[in-house]
mmCIF file of C-alpha atoms in Angstrom:
data_model
loop_
_atom_site.group_PDB
_atom_site.id
_atom_site.type_symbol
_atom_site.label_atom_id
_atom_site.label_comp_id
_atom_site.label_asym_id
_atom_site.label_seq_id
_atom_site.Cartn_x
_atom_site.Cartn_y
_atom_site.Cartn_z
ATOM 1 C CA MET A 74 -69.947 1.629 -8.881
ATOM 2 C CA ALA A 75 -70.123 -1.722 -8.048
ATOM 3 C CA TRP A 76 -66.392 -0.899 -7.584
ATOM 4 C CA SER A 77 -67.466 1.490 -4.747
ATOM 5 C CA ASN A 78 -66.781 -1.135 -2.171
ATOM 6 C CA LEU A 79 -63.599 -1.270 -2.823
ATOM 7 C CA CYS A 80 -63.236 2.189 -1.154
ATOM 8 C CA LEU A 81 -65.675 1.628 2.175
ATOM 9 C CA GLN A 82 -64.762 0.597 4.874
ATOM 10 C CA ASN A 83 -61.138 -0.172 3.747
ATOM 11 C CA PRO A 84 -58.676 0.064 6.858
ATOM 12 C CA ALA A 85 -56.234 1.539 4.305
ATOM 13 C CA ARG A 86 -54.205 4.797 4.173
ATOM 14 C CA PRO A 87 -56.247 7.430 3.404
ATOM 15 C CA CYS A 88 -53.953 8.578 0.419
ATOM 16 C CA ALA A 89 -54.228 5.294 -0.739
ATOM 17 C CA ILE A 90 -57.642 5.265 -0.784
ATOM 18 C CA VAL A 91 -57.910 8.717 -2.825
ATOM 19 C CA ILE A 92 -56.033 7.081 -5.095
ATOM 20 C CA LEU A 93 -57.865 3.939 -5.880
ATOM 21 C CA TRP A 94 -60.929 5.918 -5.792
ATOM 22 C CA LEU A 95 -59.299 8.303 -8.836
ATOM 23 C CA LEU A 96 -58.872 5.010 -10.310
ATOM 24 C CA CYS A 97 -62.235 3.642 -10.294
ATOM 25 C CA HIS A 98 -63.383 7.189 -11.505
ATOM 26 C CA ARG A 99 -60.685 6.951 -14.434
ATOM 27 C CA ARG A 100 -59.530 10.311 -13.039
ATOM 28 C CA LEU A 101 -55.721 9.675 -12.565
ATOM 29 C CA ALA A 102 -53.505 11.788 -14.522
ATOM 30 C CA THR A 103 -52.017 9.454 -16.810
ATOM 31 C CA LYS A 104 -49.993 10.410 -19.581
ATOM 32 C CA SER A 105 -52.797 9.382 -22.164
ATOM 33 C CA ARG A 106 -55.639 11.489 -20.022
ATOM 34 C CA LEU A 107 -52.908 14.223 -19.934
ATOM 35 C CA CYS A 108 -52.171 14.265 -23.514
ATOM 36 C CA LYS A 109 -55.969 14.624 -23.990
ATOM 37 C CA LEU A 110 -56.102 17.928 -21.684
ATOM 38 C CA GLY A 111 -53.316 19.240 -23.996
ATOM 39 C CA PHE A 112 -51.125 19.498 -20.476
ATOM 40 C CA ILE A 113 -48.238 17.298 -22.569
ATOM 41 C CA ASN A 114 -47.572 15.903 -26.128
ATOM 42 C CA ILE A 115 -46.011 12.244 -25.208
ATOM 43 C CA SER A 116 -48.690 9.363 -24.076
ATOM 44 C CA THR A 117 -46.312 6.591 -23.795
ATOM 45 C CA CYS A 118 -45.252 4.374 -20.566
ATOM 46 C CA SER A 119 -41.883 5.318 -19.321
ATOM 47 C CA TYR A 120 -41.025 1.595 -19.139
ATOM 48 C CA CYS A 121 -42.108 -0.095 -21.581
ATOM 49 C CA GLY A 122 -43.203 2.359 -24.210
ATOM 50 C CA LEU A 123 -46.431 1.893 -24.728
ATOM 51 C CA ILE A 124 -49.960 4.015 -24.519
ATOM 52 C CA GLU A 125 -49.455 4.836 -20.637
ATOM 53 C CA THR A 126 -53.488 4.782 -19.717
ATOM 54 C CA ASP A 127 -54.663 3.651 -15.968
ATOM 55 C CA SER A 128 -55.101 0.124 -17.544
ATOM 56 C CA HIS A 129 -52.128 0.213 -18.475
ATOM 57 C CA ILE A 130 -49.954 0.870 -15.635
ATOM 58 C CA PHE A 131 -52.258 -1.300 -12.856
ATOM 59 C CA PHE A 132 -52.691 -4.508 -14.809
ATOM 60 C CA GLU A 133 -50.926 -4.437 -18.368
ATOM 61 C CA CYS A 134 -47.482 -3.295 -18.038
ATOM 62 C CA SER A 135 -44.639 -5.702 -17.738
ATOM 63 C CA GLU A 136 -43.279 -3.830 -14.951
ATOM 64 C CA TYR A 137 -46.128 -2.760 -12.599
ATOM 65 C CA ARG A 138 -48.043 -6.063 -13.539
ATOM 66 C CA GLU A 139 -44.992 -8.054 -11.809
ATOM 67 C CA ILE A 140 -45.591 -5.839 -8.702
ATOM 68 C CA TRP A 141 -49.364 -6.655 -8.763
ATOM 69 C CA ILE A 142 -48.851 -10.548 -8.938
ATOM 70 C CA ALA A 143 -46.342 -10.307 -6.411
ATOM 71 C CA ILE A 144 -48.576 -8.721 -3.932
ATOM 72 C CA LEU A 145 -51.595 -11.332 -5.020
ATOM 73 C CA GLN A 146 -48.920 -14.107 -4.305
ATOM 74 C CA TRP A 147 -47.585 -12.817 -0.984
ATOM 75 C CA LEU A 148 -51.948 -13.099 -0.544
ATOM 76 C CA GLN A 149 -51.613 -16.620 -1.526
ATOM 77 C CA ILE A 150 -54.279 -15.924 -4.775
ATOM 78 C CA ASP A 151 -53.647 -17.050 -7.272
ATOM 79 C CA HIS A 152 -54.103 -14.659 -10.288
ATOM 80 C CA SER A 153 -52.899 -13.290 -13.538
ATOM 81 C CA PRO A 154 -53.999 -9.660 -13.850
ATOM 82 C CA LYS A 155 -56.260 -8.923 -17.222
ATOM 83 C CA GLN A 156 -57.834 -5.445 -18.940
ATOM 84 C CA TRP A 157 -59.262 -2.976 -16.739
ATOM 85 C CA ASP A 158 -63.032 -4.235 -16.664
ATOM 86 C CA ASP A 159 -62.031 -8.061 -16.050
ATOM 87 C CA GLU A 160 -59.898 -7.197 -13.283
ATOM 88 C CA ILE A 161 -62.288 -4.215 -11.451
ATOM 89 C CA SER A 162 -65.037 -7.305 -11.726
ATOM 90 C CA TRP A 163 -62.990 -10.007 -9.944
ATOM 91 C CA LEU A 164 -61.840 -7.758 -7.548
ATOM 92 C CA VAL A 165 -65.638 -6.389 -6.598
ATOM 93 C CA ASN A 166 -66.289 -10.350 -7.259
ATOM 94 C CA ARG A 167 -63.688 -10.961 -4.315
ATOM 95 C CA THR A 168 -64.123 -8.703 -2.065
ATOM 96 C CA LYS A 169 -68.113 -8.800 -1.239
ATOM 97 C CA GLY A 170 -68.785 -9.526 2.506
ATOM 98 C CA GLN A 171 -67.719 -8.934 5.686
ATOM 99 C CA GLY A 172 -65.363 -11.534 6.323
ATOM 100 C CA TRP A 173 -61.185 -11.360 6.713
ATOM 101 C CA ARG A 174 -60.775 -12.197 3.174
ATOM 102 C CA ALA A 175 -62.541 -9.839 1.198
ATOM 103 C CA LYS A 176 -60.941 -6.627 4.137
ATOM 104 C CA LEU A 177 -57.428 -8.346 3.559
ATOM 105 C CA LEU A 178 -57.981 -7.589 -0.436
ATOM 106 C CA LYS A 179 -59.622 -4.400 0.271
ATOM 107 C CA LEU A 180 -56.355 -2.977 1.822
ATOM 108 C CA ALA A 181 -53.818 -5.009 -0.901
ATOM 109 C CA ILE A 182 -55.294 -3.263 -3.929
ATOM 110 C CA ALA A 183 -55.554 -0.075 -2.244
ATOM 111 C CA GLU A 184 -52.014 -0.014 -0.710
ATOM 112 C CA GLY A 185 -51.031 -2.051 -4.367
ATOM 113 C CA VAL A 186 -52.055 0.967 -6.651
ATOM 114 C CA TYR A 187 -50.613 3.168 -4.289
ATOM 115 C CA GLY A 188 -47.102 1.934 -4.136
ATOM 116 C CA ILE A 189 -47.691 1.268 -7.847
ATOM 117 C CA TRP A 190 -48.419 4.825 -8.701
ATOM 118 C CA LEU A 191 -46.016 5.823 -6.538
ATOM 119 C CA HIS A 192 -43.177 3.373 -8.294
ATOM 120 C CA ARG A 193 -44.968 5.200 -11.426
ATOM 121 C CA ASN A 194 -43.695 8.565 -10.820
ATOM 122 C CA ARG A 195 -40.437 7.922 -9.330
ATOM 123 C CA LEU A 196 -39.800 6.170 -12.662
ATOM 124 C CA ILE A 197 -41.171 9.246 -14.481
ATOM 125 C CA PHE A 198 -39.134 11.605 -12.354
ATOM 126 C CA ARG A 199 -35.986 9.381 -12.423
ATOM 127 C CA THR A 200 -35.664 8.660 -8.770
ATOM 128 C CA PRO A 201 -33.700 5.762 -8.208
ATOM 129 C CA ASN A 202 -36.425 2.169 -8.029
ATOM 130 C CA ASP A 203 -36.478 -1.146 -8.262
ATOM 131 C CA SER A 204 -39.635 -3.166 -8.047
ATOM 132 C CA LYS A 205 -38.435 -5.707 -5.565
ATOM 133 C CA HIS A 206 -38.719 -2.183 -3.215
ATOM 134 C CA THR A 207 -41.424 -1.520 -4.073
ATOM 135 C CA ILE A 208 -43.482 -4.638 -3.612
ATOM 136 C CA GLN A 209 -41.646 -5.061 0.131
ATOM 137 C CA GLY A 210 -43.137 -1.251 0.822
ATOM 138 C CA ILE A 211 -46.243 -2.039 -0.710
ATOM 139 C CA ILE A 212 -46.232 -5.680 2.053
ATOM 140 C CA ASP A 213 -44.882 -3.444 4.427
ATOM 141 C CA LYS A 214 -47.728 -0.954 5.004
ATOM 142 C CA ILE A 215 -50.603 -3.862 4.216
ATOM 143 C CA VAL A 216 -49.076 -5.528 7.149
ATOM 144 C CA TYR A 217 -48.777 -2.382 9.421
ATOM 145 C CA ARG A 218 -52.473 -1.147 8.597
ATOM 146 C CA GLY A 219 -53.752 -5.019 8.664
ATOM 147 C CA TRP A 220 -52.223 -5.007 12.202
ATOM 148 C CA THR A 221 -54.371 -2.316 13.414
ATOM 149 C CA CYS A 222 -57.623 -4.271 12.677
ATOM 150 C CA ARG A 223 -57.992 -6.938 15.191
ATOM 151 C CA ALA A 224 -59.824 -9.124 12.887
ATOM 152 C CA LEU A 225 -56.556 -9.659 10.020
ATOM 153 C CA LYS A 226 -53.882 -9.468 12.827
ATOM 154 C CA PRO A 227 -53.981 -13.302 13.219
ATOM 155 C CA HIS A 228 -54.551 -13.740 9.382
ATOM 156 C CA ILE A 229 -51.347 -11.200 8.762
ATOM 157 C CA ALA A 230 -49.219 -13.142 10.784
ATOM 158 C CA SER A 231 -49.721 -15.845 9.354
ATOM 159 C CA LEU A 232 -48.888 -14.874 5.673
ATOM 160 C CA MET A 233 -45.981 -13.036 7.645
ATOM 161 C CA ILE A 234 -44.407 -16.533 8.478
ATOM 162 C CA MET A 235 -44.855 -18.175 5.085
#
């Protein structure tokens, strides 16, 4: 339960924290999970055709990976996402402590996971969607939620200038 710190004292929207919590518990309704439970027969990713697992959606699929990398670049973090266990370890290590960097990354991971999950659902249900719009929407939520936190406000402002 080392990941629990990602959800605690996170300034993200409650719905984003719930989706992050489900992801950390490996309980999101991915196609592979729904297939195992007998609800659907096809477990392939709607974007790339590989098996859709939670690790695949958030860190391995080229479409969704591009979104996460863009968010990290906006935060000025040079990191290439890996598989689930490696990524969670990296996130837990980077969000230790009470500093503004840890708080901002917690906010970004929660809003990023939620935004990617919505992007994935739009793709499955054939709603027009592009990754640039999703990236901008996630960044807008990070800015909005971060702006309400006095400790993050100056750092959000500096990111917006760049």
